[in-house]
Short mmCIF file of N, CA, C and O and ligand atoms in Angstrom, two decimals:
data_model
loop_
_atom_site.label_atom_id
_atom_site.label_comp_id
_atom_site.label_asym_id
_atom_site.label_seq_id
_atom_site.Cartn_x
_atom_site.Cartn_y
_atom_site.Cartn_z
N MET A 1 -61.53 -43.45 -5.45
CA MET A 1 -61.88 -44.82 -5.88
C MET A 1 -61.23 -45.83 -4.91
O MET A 1 -60.02 -45.76 -4.68
N ALA A 2 -62.05 -46.70 -4.34
CA ALA A 2 -61.53 -47.69 -3.39
C ALA A 2 -60.65 -48.72 -4.10
O ALA A 2 -60.88 -49.04 -5.27
N GLU A 3 -59.69 -49.21 -3.37
CA GLU A 3 -58.78 -50.19 -3.94
C GLU A 3 -59.42 -51.58 -3.90
O GLU A 3 -59.97 -51.99 -2.87
N GLU A 4 -59.30 -52.31 -5.00
CA GLU A 4 -59.86 -53.66 -5.05
C GLU A 4 -59.12 -54.60 -4.10
O GLU A 4 -57.93 -54.43 -3.84
N THR A 5 -59.84 -55.61 -3.65
CA THR A 5 -59.24 -56.67 -2.83
C THR A 5 -59.36 -57.97 -3.61
O THR A 5 -59.92 -58.03 -4.71
N ILE A 6 -58.87 -59.03 -2.98
CA ILE A 6 -58.96 -60.36 -3.58
C ILE A 6 -60.42 -60.76 -3.83
O ILE A 6 -60.72 -61.55 -4.72
N PHE A 7 -61.35 -60.17 -3.06
CA PHE A 7 -62.76 -60.53 -3.23
C PHE A 7 -63.29 -60.11 -4.61
O PHE A 7 -64.16 -60.78 -5.16
N SER A 8 -62.77 -59.01 -5.16
CA SER A 8 -63.21 -58.61 -6.51
C SER A 8 -62.81 -59.67 -7.53
O SER A 8 -63.55 -59.95 -8.48
N LYS A 9 -61.65 -60.26 -7.33
CA LYS A 9 -61.19 -61.33 -8.24
C LYS A 9 -62.07 -62.57 -8.11
O LYS A 9 -62.34 -63.26 -9.08
N ILE A 10 -62.52 -62.85 -6.88
CA ILE A 10 -63.43 -63.99 -6.68
C ILE A 10 -64.76 -63.73 -7.39
O ILE A 10 -65.29 -64.61 -8.06
N ILE A 11 -65.27 -62.52 -7.27
CA ILE A 11 -66.54 -62.17 -7.92
C ILE A 11 -66.43 -62.36 -9.43
O ILE A 11 -67.33 -62.90 -10.07
N ARG A 12 -65.30 -61.96 -9.99
CA ARG A 12 -65.10 -62.05 -11.45
C ARG A 12 -64.60 -63.42 -11.89
O ARG A 12 -64.30 -63.63 -13.06
N LYS A 13 -64.45 -64.35 -10.92
CA LYS A 13 -63.98 -65.72 -11.19
C LYS A 13 -62.56 -65.74 -11.75
O LYS A 13 -62.21 -66.61 -12.54
N GLU A 14 -61.76 -64.77 -11.34
CA GLU A 14 -60.37 -64.71 -11.80
C GLU A 14 -59.46 -65.57 -10.91
O GLU A 14 -58.36 -65.90 -11.31
N ILE A 15 -59.93 -65.85 -9.69
CA ILE A 15 -59.22 -66.81 -8.85
C ILE A 15 -60.23 -67.80 -8.29
O ILE A 15 -61.42 -67.50 -8.20
N ASP A 16 -59.72 -68.96 -7.89
CA ASP A 16 -60.58 -70.03 -7.39
C ASP A 16 -61.16 -69.70 -6.02
O ASP A 16 -60.48 -69.13 -5.17
N ALA A 17 -62.41 -70.07 -5.87
CA ALA A 17 -63.07 -70.01 -4.56
C ALA A 17 -64.23 -70.99 -4.63
O ALA A 17 -64.69 -71.34 -5.72
N ASP A 18 -64.66 -71.44 -3.47
CA ASP A 18 -65.80 -72.37 -3.42
C ASP A 18 -67.07 -71.52 -3.36
O ASP A 18 -67.61 -71.25 -2.29
N VAL A 19 -67.52 -71.09 -4.55
CA VAL A 19 -68.67 -70.19 -4.65
C VAL A 19 -69.96 -70.99 -4.52
O VAL A 19 -70.19 -71.94 -5.27
N LEU A 20 -70.80 -70.61 -3.55
CA LEU A 20 -72.06 -71.31 -3.30
C LEU A 20 -73.23 -70.62 -3.98
O LEU A 20 -74.25 -71.25 -4.26
N TYR A 21 -73.08 -69.32 -4.23
CA TYR A 21 -74.21 -68.55 -4.76
C TYR A 21 -73.68 -67.28 -5.40
O TYR A 21 -72.75 -66.66 -4.89
N GLN A 22 -74.28 -66.89 -6.53
CA GLN A 22 -73.98 -65.58 -7.11
C GLN A 22 -75.19 -65.09 -7.89
O GLN A 22 -75.82 -65.86 -8.62
N ASP A 23 -75.51 -63.82 -7.73
CA ASP A 23 -76.52 -63.20 -8.58
C ASP A 23 -76.02 -61.81 -8.95
O ASP A 23 -74.83 -61.51 -8.81
N GLU A 24 -76.91 -60.95 -9.42
CA GLU A 24 -76.47 -59.63 -9.90
C GLU A 24 -76.04 -58.69 -8.77
O GLU A 24 -75.38 -57.68 -9.02
N LEU A 25 -76.40 -59.04 -7.52
CA LEU A 25 -76.09 -58.16 -6.39
C LEU A 25 -75.02 -58.69 -5.45
O LEU A 25 -74.23 -57.90 -4.91
N VAL A 26 -75.01 -59.98 -5.22
CA VAL A 26 -74.12 -60.53 -4.19
C VAL A 26 -73.45 -61.84 -4.65
O VAL A 26 -73.92 -62.50 -5.58
N THR A 27 -72.38 -62.19 -3.93
CA THR A 27 -71.68 -63.46 -4.15
C THR A 27 -71.42 -64.08 -2.78
O THR A 27 -71.10 -63.36 -1.82
N ALA A 28 -71.54 -65.41 -2.69
CA ALA A 28 -71.27 -66.11 -1.43
C ALA A 28 -70.30 -67.25 -1.70
O ALA A 28 -70.46 -68.00 -2.67
N PHE A 29 -69.31 -67.38 -0.84
CA PHE A 29 -68.29 -68.43 -1.01
C PHE A 29 -67.76 -68.85 0.36
O PHE A 29 -67.87 -68.10 1.35
N ARG A 30 -67.19 -70.05 0.41
CA ARG A 30 -66.69 -70.56 1.70
C ARG A 30 -65.41 -69.81 2.09
O ARG A 30 -64.56 -69.55 1.23
N ASP A 31 -65.31 -69.49 3.39
CA ASP A 31 -64.11 -68.85 3.90
C ASP A 31 -62.93 -69.82 3.76
O ASP A 31 -63.05 -71.01 4.02
N ILE A 32 -61.80 -69.27 3.32
CA ILE A 32 -60.61 -70.10 3.07
C ILE A 32 -60.02 -70.63 4.38
O ILE A 32 -59.30 -71.63 4.38
N ASN A 33 -60.34 -70.00 5.48
CA ASN A 33 -59.81 -70.38 6.80
C ASN A 33 -60.99 -70.51 7.77
O ASN A 33 -61.18 -69.68 8.66
N PRO A 34 -61.80 -71.58 7.58
CA PRO A 34 -63.05 -71.68 8.36
C PRO A 34 -62.81 -71.81 9.85
O PRO A 34 -61.98 -72.58 10.29
N ARG A 35 -63.52 -71.00 10.64
CA ARG A 35 -63.41 -71.05 12.10
C ARG A 35 -64.51 -71.90 12.72
O ARG A 35 -64.49 -72.18 13.92
N THR A 36 -65.48 -72.31 11.94
CA THR A 36 -66.60 -73.13 12.42
C THR A 36 -66.91 -74.14 11.31
O THR A 36 -66.48 -73.96 10.16
N PRO A 37 -67.66 -75.20 11.60
CA PRO A 37 -67.95 -76.20 10.56
C PRO A 37 -68.54 -75.58 9.30
O PRO A 37 -68.22 -76.01 8.19
N THR A 38 -69.42 -74.62 9.46
CA THR A 38 -69.89 -73.83 8.30
C THR A 38 -69.36 -72.41 8.47
O THR A 38 -69.59 -71.78 9.51
N HIS A 39 -68.62 -71.94 7.48
CA HIS A 39 -68.11 -70.55 7.52
C HIS A 39 -68.13 -70.03 6.08
O HIS A 39 -67.28 -70.37 5.26
N VAL A 40 -69.13 -69.22 5.81
CA VAL A 40 -69.37 -68.71 4.46
C VAL A 40 -69.31 -67.19 4.51
O VAL A 40 -69.73 -66.57 5.50
N LEU A 41 -68.76 -66.58 3.47
CA LEU A 41 -68.74 -65.12 3.35
C LEU A 41 -69.73 -64.70 2.29
O LEU A 41 -69.77 -65.29 1.20
N ILE A 42 -70.53 -63.70 2.61
CA ILE A 42 -71.51 -63.16 1.66
C ILE A 42 -71.13 -61.71 1.42
O ILE A 42 -71.01 -60.93 2.38
N ILE A 43 -70.92 -61.36 0.17
CA ILE A 43 -70.38 -60.02 -0.13
C ILE A 43 -71.19 -59.35 -1.23
O ILE A 43 -71.76 -60.02 -2.11
N PRO A 44 -71.24 -58.02 -1.21
CA PRO A 44 -71.86 -57.32 -2.34
C PRO A 44 -70.93 -57.38 -3.55
O PRO A 44 -69.71 -57.37 -3.39
N ASN A 45 -71.48 -57.47 -4.74
CA ASN A 45 -70.64 -57.47 -5.94
C ASN A 45 -69.97 -56.11 -6.14
O ASN A 45 -68.90 -56.02 -6.72
N LYS A 46 -70.64 -55.08 -5.65
CA LYS A 46 -70.07 -53.72 -5.73
C LYS A 46 -69.00 -53.58 -4.64
O LYS A 46 -69.21 -54.02 -3.51
N LEU A 47 -67.91 -52.96 -4.99
CA LEU A 47 -66.85 -52.75 -4.01
C LEU A 47 -67.24 -51.62 -3.05
O LEU A 47 -67.26 -50.45 -3.40
N ILE A 48 -67.56 -52.04 -1.82
CA ILE A 48 -67.84 -51.11 -0.72
C ILE A 48 -66.83 -51.49 0.36
O ILE A 48 -66.88 -52.61 0.88
N PRO A 49 -65.87 -50.62 0.68
CA PRO A 49 -64.79 -51.05 1.58
C PRO A 49 -65.25 -51.45 2.98
O PRO A 49 -64.84 -52.49 3.50
N THR A 50 -66.07 -50.62 3.63
CA THR A 50 -66.49 -50.92 5.00
C THR A 50 -67.96 -50.53 5.16
O THR A 50 -68.53 -49.82 4.32
N THR A 51 -68.54 -50.90 6.29
CA THR A 51 -69.93 -50.52 6.53
C THR A 51 -70.06 -49.00 6.67
O THR A 51 -71.15 -48.46 6.51
N ASN A 52 -68.96 -48.31 6.94
CA ASN A 52 -69.00 -46.84 6.98
C ASN A 52 -69.28 -46.24 5.59
O ASN A 52 -69.64 -45.07 5.49
N ASP A 53 -69.09 -47.04 4.56
CA ASP A 53 -69.25 -46.55 3.18
C ASP A 53 -70.58 -46.96 2.56
O ASP A 53 -70.82 -46.68 1.39
N VAL A 54 -71.43 -47.64 3.32
CA VAL A 54 -72.72 -48.07 2.78
C VAL A 54 -73.64 -46.86 2.62
O VAL A 54 -73.76 -46.03 3.54
N GLU A 55 -74.27 -46.74 1.46
CA GLU A 55 -75.17 -45.62 1.17
C GLU A 55 -76.60 -46.14 1.03
O GLU A 55 -76.81 -47.35 0.85
N SER A 56 -77.56 -45.24 1.03
CA SER A 56 -78.96 -45.67 0.92
C SER A 56 -79.21 -46.41 -0.39
O SER A 56 -80.01 -47.34 -0.46
N GLU A 57 -78.46 -46.07 -1.44
CA GLU A 57 -78.63 -46.75 -2.73
C GLU A 57 -78.18 -48.22 -2.66
O GLU A 57 -78.46 -49.00 -3.56
N ASP A 58 -77.48 -48.59 -1.59
CA ASP A 58 -76.98 -49.96 -1.43
C ASP A 58 -77.94 -50.85 -0.63
O ASP A 58 -77.63 -52.02 -0.37
N GLU A 59 -79.07 -50.31 -0.24
CA GLU A 59 -79.94 -51.03 0.68
C GLU A 59 -80.45 -52.35 0.10
O GLU A 59 -80.53 -53.36 0.82
N ALA A 60 -80.73 -52.39 -1.18
CA ALA A 60 -81.22 -53.64 -1.79
C ALA A 60 -80.14 -54.72 -1.71
O ALA A 60 -80.42 -55.89 -1.39
N MET A 61 -78.92 -54.30 -1.96
CA MET A 61 -77.78 -55.21 -1.91
C MET A 61 -77.56 -55.74 -0.49
O MET A 61 -77.35 -56.93 -0.27
N MET A 62 -77.65 -54.84 0.48
CA MET A 62 -77.45 -55.25 1.88
C MET A 62 -78.57 -56.19 2.32
O MET A 62 -78.33 -57.17 3.02
N GLY A 63 -79.77 -55.91 1.88
CA GLY A 63 -80.89 -56.79 2.21
C GLY A 63 -80.72 -58.16 1.57
O GLY A 63 -81.01 -59.19 2.19
N ARG A 64 -80.21 -58.17 0.32
CA ARG A 64 -79.99 -59.46 -0.38
C ARG A 64 -78.97 -60.31 0.39
O ARG A 64 -79.08 -61.54 0.42
N MET A 65 -78.01 -59.67 1.03
CA MET A 65 -77.03 -60.45 1.81
C MET A 65 -77.73 -61.26 2.90
O MET A 65 -77.37 -62.41 3.15
N PHE A 66 -78.76 -60.70 3.51
CA PHE A 66 -79.50 -61.44 4.55
C PHE A 66 -80.34 -62.57 3.96
O PHE A 66 -80.39 -63.66 4.53
N THR A 67 -80.99 -62.33 2.83
CA THR A 67 -81.83 -63.41 2.29
C THR A 67 -80.96 -64.54 1.74
O THR A 67 -81.35 -65.71 1.82
N VAL A 68 -79.78 -64.20 1.25
CA VAL A 68 -78.86 -65.26 0.79
C VAL A 68 -78.29 -66.00 1.99
O VAL A 68 -78.13 -67.23 1.96
N ALA A 69 -78.00 -65.28 3.08
CA ALA A 69 -77.52 -65.95 4.30
C ALA A 69 -78.55 -66.97 4.77
O ALA A 69 -78.22 -68.11 5.12
N LYS A 70 -79.80 -66.58 4.77
CA LYS A 70 -80.88 -67.47 5.19
C LYS A 70 -80.94 -68.71 4.31
O LYS A 70 -81.05 -69.84 4.80
N LYS A 71 -80.86 -68.51 3.02
CA LYS A 71 -80.92 -69.62 2.05
C LYS A 71 -79.75 -70.59 2.26
O LYS A 71 -79.93 -71.81 2.29
N ILE A 72 -78.55 -70.05 2.43
CA ILE A 72 -77.38 -70.91 2.59
C ILE A 72 -77.43 -71.63 3.94
O ILE A 72 -77.11 -72.81 4.03
N ALA A 73 -77.88 -70.94 4.99
CA ALA A 73 -78.01 -71.59 6.30
C ALA A 73 -78.93 -72.81 6.19
O ALA A 73 -78.65 -73.88 6.75
N LYS A 74 -80.00 -72.67 5.46
CA LYS A 74 -80.93 -73.79 5.27
C LYS A 74 -80.26 -74.91 4.50
O LYS A 74 -80.33 -76.08 4.88
N GLU A 75 -79.59 -74.56 3.40
CA GLU A 75 -78.92 -75.57 2.58
C GLU A 75 -77.83 -76.30 3.35
O GLU A 75 -77.58 -77.48 3.13
N GLU A 76 -77.17 -75.58 4.25
CA GLU A 76 -76.08 -76.17 5.05
C GLU A 76 -76.62 -76.98 6.22
O GLU A 76 -75.85 -77.61 6.95
N GLY A 77 -77.93 -76.91 6.45
CA GLY A 77 -78.56 -77.68 7.53
C GLY A 77 -78.35 -77.09 8.91
O GLY A 77 -78.41 -77.80 9.92
N ILE A 78 -78.09 -75.77 8.98
CA ILE A 78 -77.82 -75.16 10.29
C ILE A 78 -78.90 -74.16 10.70
O ILE A 78 -78.78 -73.52 11.75
N ALA A 79 -79.92 -74.02 9.88
CA ALA A 79 -80.93 -72.98 10.14
C ALA A 79 -81.67 -73.23 11.46
O ALA A 79 -81.85 -72.31 12.26
N GLU A 80 -82.05 -74.47 11.70
CA GLU A 80 -82.85 -74.76 12.89
C GLU A 80 -82.03 -74.62 14.17
O GLU A 80 -82.48 -74.02 15.15
N ASP A 81 -80.83 -75.15 14.19
CA ASP A 81 -79.98 -75.05 15.39
C ASP A 81 -79.51 -73.63 15.61
O ASP A 81 -79.28 -73.21 16.75
N GLY A 82 -79.30 -72.90 14.53
CA GLY A 82 -78.91 -71.50 14.64
C GLY A 82 -77.49 -71.23 14.20
O GLY A 82 -76.68 -72.15 14.04
N TYR A 83 -77.20 -69.98 14.04
CA TYR A 83 -75.90 -69.56 13.49
C TYR A 83 -75.70 -68.09 13.85
O TYR A 83 -76.53 -67.48 14.54
N ARG A 84 -74.59 -67.52 13.40
CA ARG A 84 -74.31 -66.11 13.68
C ARG A 84 -73.90 -65.43 12.39
O ARG A 84 -73.17 -66.01 11.58
N LEU A 85 -74.36 -64.19 12.22
CA LEU A 85 -73.96 -63.35 11.09
C LEU A 85 -73.13 -62.20 11.65
O LEU A 85 -73.58 -61.52 12.58
N ILE A 86 -71.94 -62.02 11.10
CA ILE A 86 -71.00 -61.03 11.64
C ILE A 86 -70.47 -60.15 10.51
O ILE A 86 -70.11 -60.67 9.45
N VAL A 87 -70.44 -58.86 10.74
CA VAL A 87 -69.80 -57.93 9.80
C VAL A 87 -68.80 -57.09 10.59
O VAL A 87 -69.19 -56.32 11.48
N ASN A 88 -67.53 -57.24 10.31
CA ASN A 88 -66.48 -56.49 11.01
C ASN A 88 -66.22 -55.17 10.28
O ASN A 88 -66.29 -55.12 9.05
N CYS A 89 -65.90 -54.14 11.05
CA CYS A 89 -65.60 -52.83 10.45
C CYS A 89 -64.31 -52.25 11.03
O CYS A 89 -64.21 -52.07 12.25
N ASN A 90 -63.38 -51.99 10.13
CA ASN A 90 -62.13 -51.28 10.47
C ASN A 90 -61.33 -51.99 11.57
O ASN A 90 -61.62 -53.14 11.94
N ALA A 91 -60.31 -51.31 12.06
CA ALA A 91 -59.31 -51.95 12.93
C ALA A 91 -59.91 -52.52 14.21
O ALA A 91 -59.68 -53.68 14.56
N HIS A 92 -60.71 -51.74 14.91
CA HIS A 92 -61.25 -52.24 16.18
C HIS A 92 -62.24 -53.37 15.96
O HIS A 92 -62.45 -54.21 16.85
N GLY A 93 -62.85 -53.41 14.80
CA GLY A 93 -63.77 -54.50 14.47
C GLY A 93 -63.04 -55.74 13.96
O GLY A 93 -63.68 -56.78 13.73
N GLY A 94 -61.73 -55.63 13.75
CA GLY A 94 -60.96 -56.78 13.28
C GLY A 94 -61.09 -57.05 11.79
O GLY A 94 -60.86 -58.17 11.33
N GLN A 95 -61.44 -56.01 11.02
CA GLN A 95 -61.60 -56.21 9.57
C GLN A 95 -60.24 -56.37 8.90
O GLN A 95 -59.33 -55.56 9.12
N GLU A 96 -60.10 -57.42 8.10
CA GLU A 96 -58.84 -57.68 7.39
C GLU A 96 -58.97 -57.39 5.90
O GLU A 96 -58.00 -56.97 5.27
N VAL A 97 -60.13 -57.67 5.35
CA VAL A 97 -60.34 -57.47 3.90
C VAL A 97 -61.32 -56.32 3.73
O VAL A 97 -62.46 -56.37 4.22
N TYR A 98 -60.86 -55.28 3.01
CA TYR A 98 -61.64 -54.04 2.91
C TYR A 98 -62.59 -54.06 1.71
O TYR A 98 -62.52 -53.25 0.80
N HIS A 99 -63.48 -55.03 1.77
CA HIS A 99 -64.63 -55.20 0.88
C HIS A 99 -65.70 -55.78 1.80
O HIS A 99 -65.51 -56.89 2.32
N VAL A 100 -66.75 -55.03 2.04
CA VAL A 100 -67.77 -55.46 3.02
C VAL A 100 -68.12 -56.93 2.84
O VAL A 100 -68.32 -57.40 1.71
N HIS A 101 -68.15 -57.66 3.95
CA HIS A 101 -68.53 -59.08 3.89
C HIS A 101 -69.23 -59.48 5.17
O HIS A 101 -68.87 -59.02 6.25
N MET A 102 -70.20 -60.34 5.01
CA MET A 102 -70.94 -60.90 6.13
C MET A 102 -70.44 -62.33 6.34
O MET A 102 -70.43 -63.12 5.41
N HIS A 103 -69.98 -62.63 7.56
CA HIS A 103 -69.60 -64.00 7.90
C HIS A 103 -70.86 -64.74 8.33
O HIS A 103 -71.58 -64.27 9.23
N LEU A 104 -71.11 -65.89 7.74
CA LEU A 104 -72.16 -66.80 8.21
C LEU A 104 -71.43 -67.96 8.88
O LEU A 104 -70.71 -68.72 8.21
N VAL A 105 -71.52 -68.03 10.21
CA VAL A 105 -70.79 -69.06 10.95
C VAL A 105 -71.76 -69.90 11.77
O VAL A 105 -72.71 -69.37 12.37
N GLY A 106 -71.52 -71.19 11.79
CA GLY A 106 -72.39 -72.09 12.54
C GLY A 106 -71.95 -73.53 12.35
O GLY A 106 -70.87 -73.81 11.85
N GLY A 107 -72.82 -74.44 12.79
CA GLY A 107 -72.52 -75.86 12.68
C GLY A 107 -72.10 -76.45 14.01
O GLY A 107 -71.90 -77.66 14.13
N SER A 108 -71.91 -75.59 15.02
CA SER A 108 -71.64 -76.02 16.39
C SER A 108 -72.03 -74.86 17.29
O SER A 108 -72.13 -73.72 16.82
N PRO A 109 -72.22 -75.12 18.61
CA PRO A 109 -72.59 -74.00 19.50
C PRO A 109 -71.48 -72.95 19.50
O PRO A 109 -70.30 -73.29 19.62
N LEU A 110 -71.84 -71.70 19.38
CA LEU A 110 -70.86 -70.61 19.24
C LEU A 110 -70.56 -69.91 20.56
O LEU A 110 -69.61 -69.14 20.64
N GLY A 111 -71.36 -70.16 21.57
CA GLY A 111 -71.15 -69.48 22.84
C GLY A 111 -71.62 -68.04 22.77
O GLY A 111 -72.14 -67.59 21.74
N PRO A 112 -71.42 -67.31 23.87
CA PRO A 112 -71.87 -65.91 23.88
C PRO A 112 -71.04 -65.07 22.94
O PRO A 112 -69.90 -65.41 22.63
N LEU A 113 -71.60 -63.96 22.52
CA LEU A 113 -70.86 -63.04 21.65
C LEU A 113 -69.65 -62.51 22.41
O LEU A 113 -69.75 -62.08 23.55
N LEU A 114 -68.48 -62.57 21.76
CA LEU A 114 -67.25 -62.12 22.39
C LEU A 114 -67.27 -60.61 22.56
O LEU A 114 -67.50 -59.87 21.61
N MET A 115 -67.02 -60.12 23.77
CA MET A 115 -66.98 -58.68 24.02
C MET A 115 -65.59 -58.34 24.51
O MET A 115 -65.26 -58.59 25.67
N VAL A 116 -64.74 -57.82 23.65
CA VAL A 116 -63.37 -57.49 24.08
C VAL A 116 -63.09 -56.01 23.84
O VAL A 116 -63.75 -55.38 23.05
P1 AMP B 1 -62.44 -60.05 8.21
O1 AMP B 1 -61.44 -60.28 9.31
O2 AMP B 1 -63.84 -59.83 8.71
O3 AMP B 1 -61.98 -59.01 7.23
O4 AMP B 1 -62.51 -61.44 7.43
C1 AMP B 1 -61.84 -61.71 6.25
C2 AMP B 1 -62.06 -63.16 5.95
O5 AMP B 1 -61.71 -63.41 4.60
C3 AMP B 1 -61.21 -64.11 6.81
O6 AMP B 1 -62.08 -64.97 7.55
C4 AMP B 1 -60.37 -64.86 5.79
O7 AMP B 1 -60.15 -66.20 6.14
C5 AMP B 1 -61.19 -64.72 4.52
N1 AMP B 1 -60.46 -64.81 3.27
C6 AMP B 1 -59.36 -64.12 2.91
N2 AMP B 1 -58.97 -64.45 1.66
C7 AMP B 1 -59.87 -65.36 1.21
C8 AMP B 1 -60.02 -66.08 0.00
N3 AMP B 1 -59.17 -65.95 -1.02
N4 AMP B 1 -61.07 -66.94 -0.12
C9 AMP B 1 -61.94 -67.10 0.90
N5 AMP B 1 -61.85 -66.44 2.06
C10 AMP B 1 -60.83 -65.59 2.23
#
């Protein structure tokens, strides 16, 4: 059984977060430490630690993360100029919170994708 993170508490509304969207599959909230003018995290409600743990039964949930990202990008007014969706995995990917999350970042030019 995977260990819960602070994101499970956000999903259950046990701690404060700026939640923009929630349905039966996913939750979206503003990153507490925004790196761009718009920085939103979109997460599955089910605890999946990393993308290595995604199963075929999770495909609807993973797909919903993209449609919610699209909806929020439009609401934030960044859809036309563009944005970036990022999912980090494990140490080399720079993952800090072990509950799969998609970063929606934008609101200014992001430059080329960092390759380190
Ligand atoms: P990652 O490095 O991909 O695991 O990203 C984790 C992200 O979660 C970071 O951008 C953090 O700023 C963000 N974060 C951590 N705790 C919270 C929280 N309580 N509310 C909102 N965002 C958070």
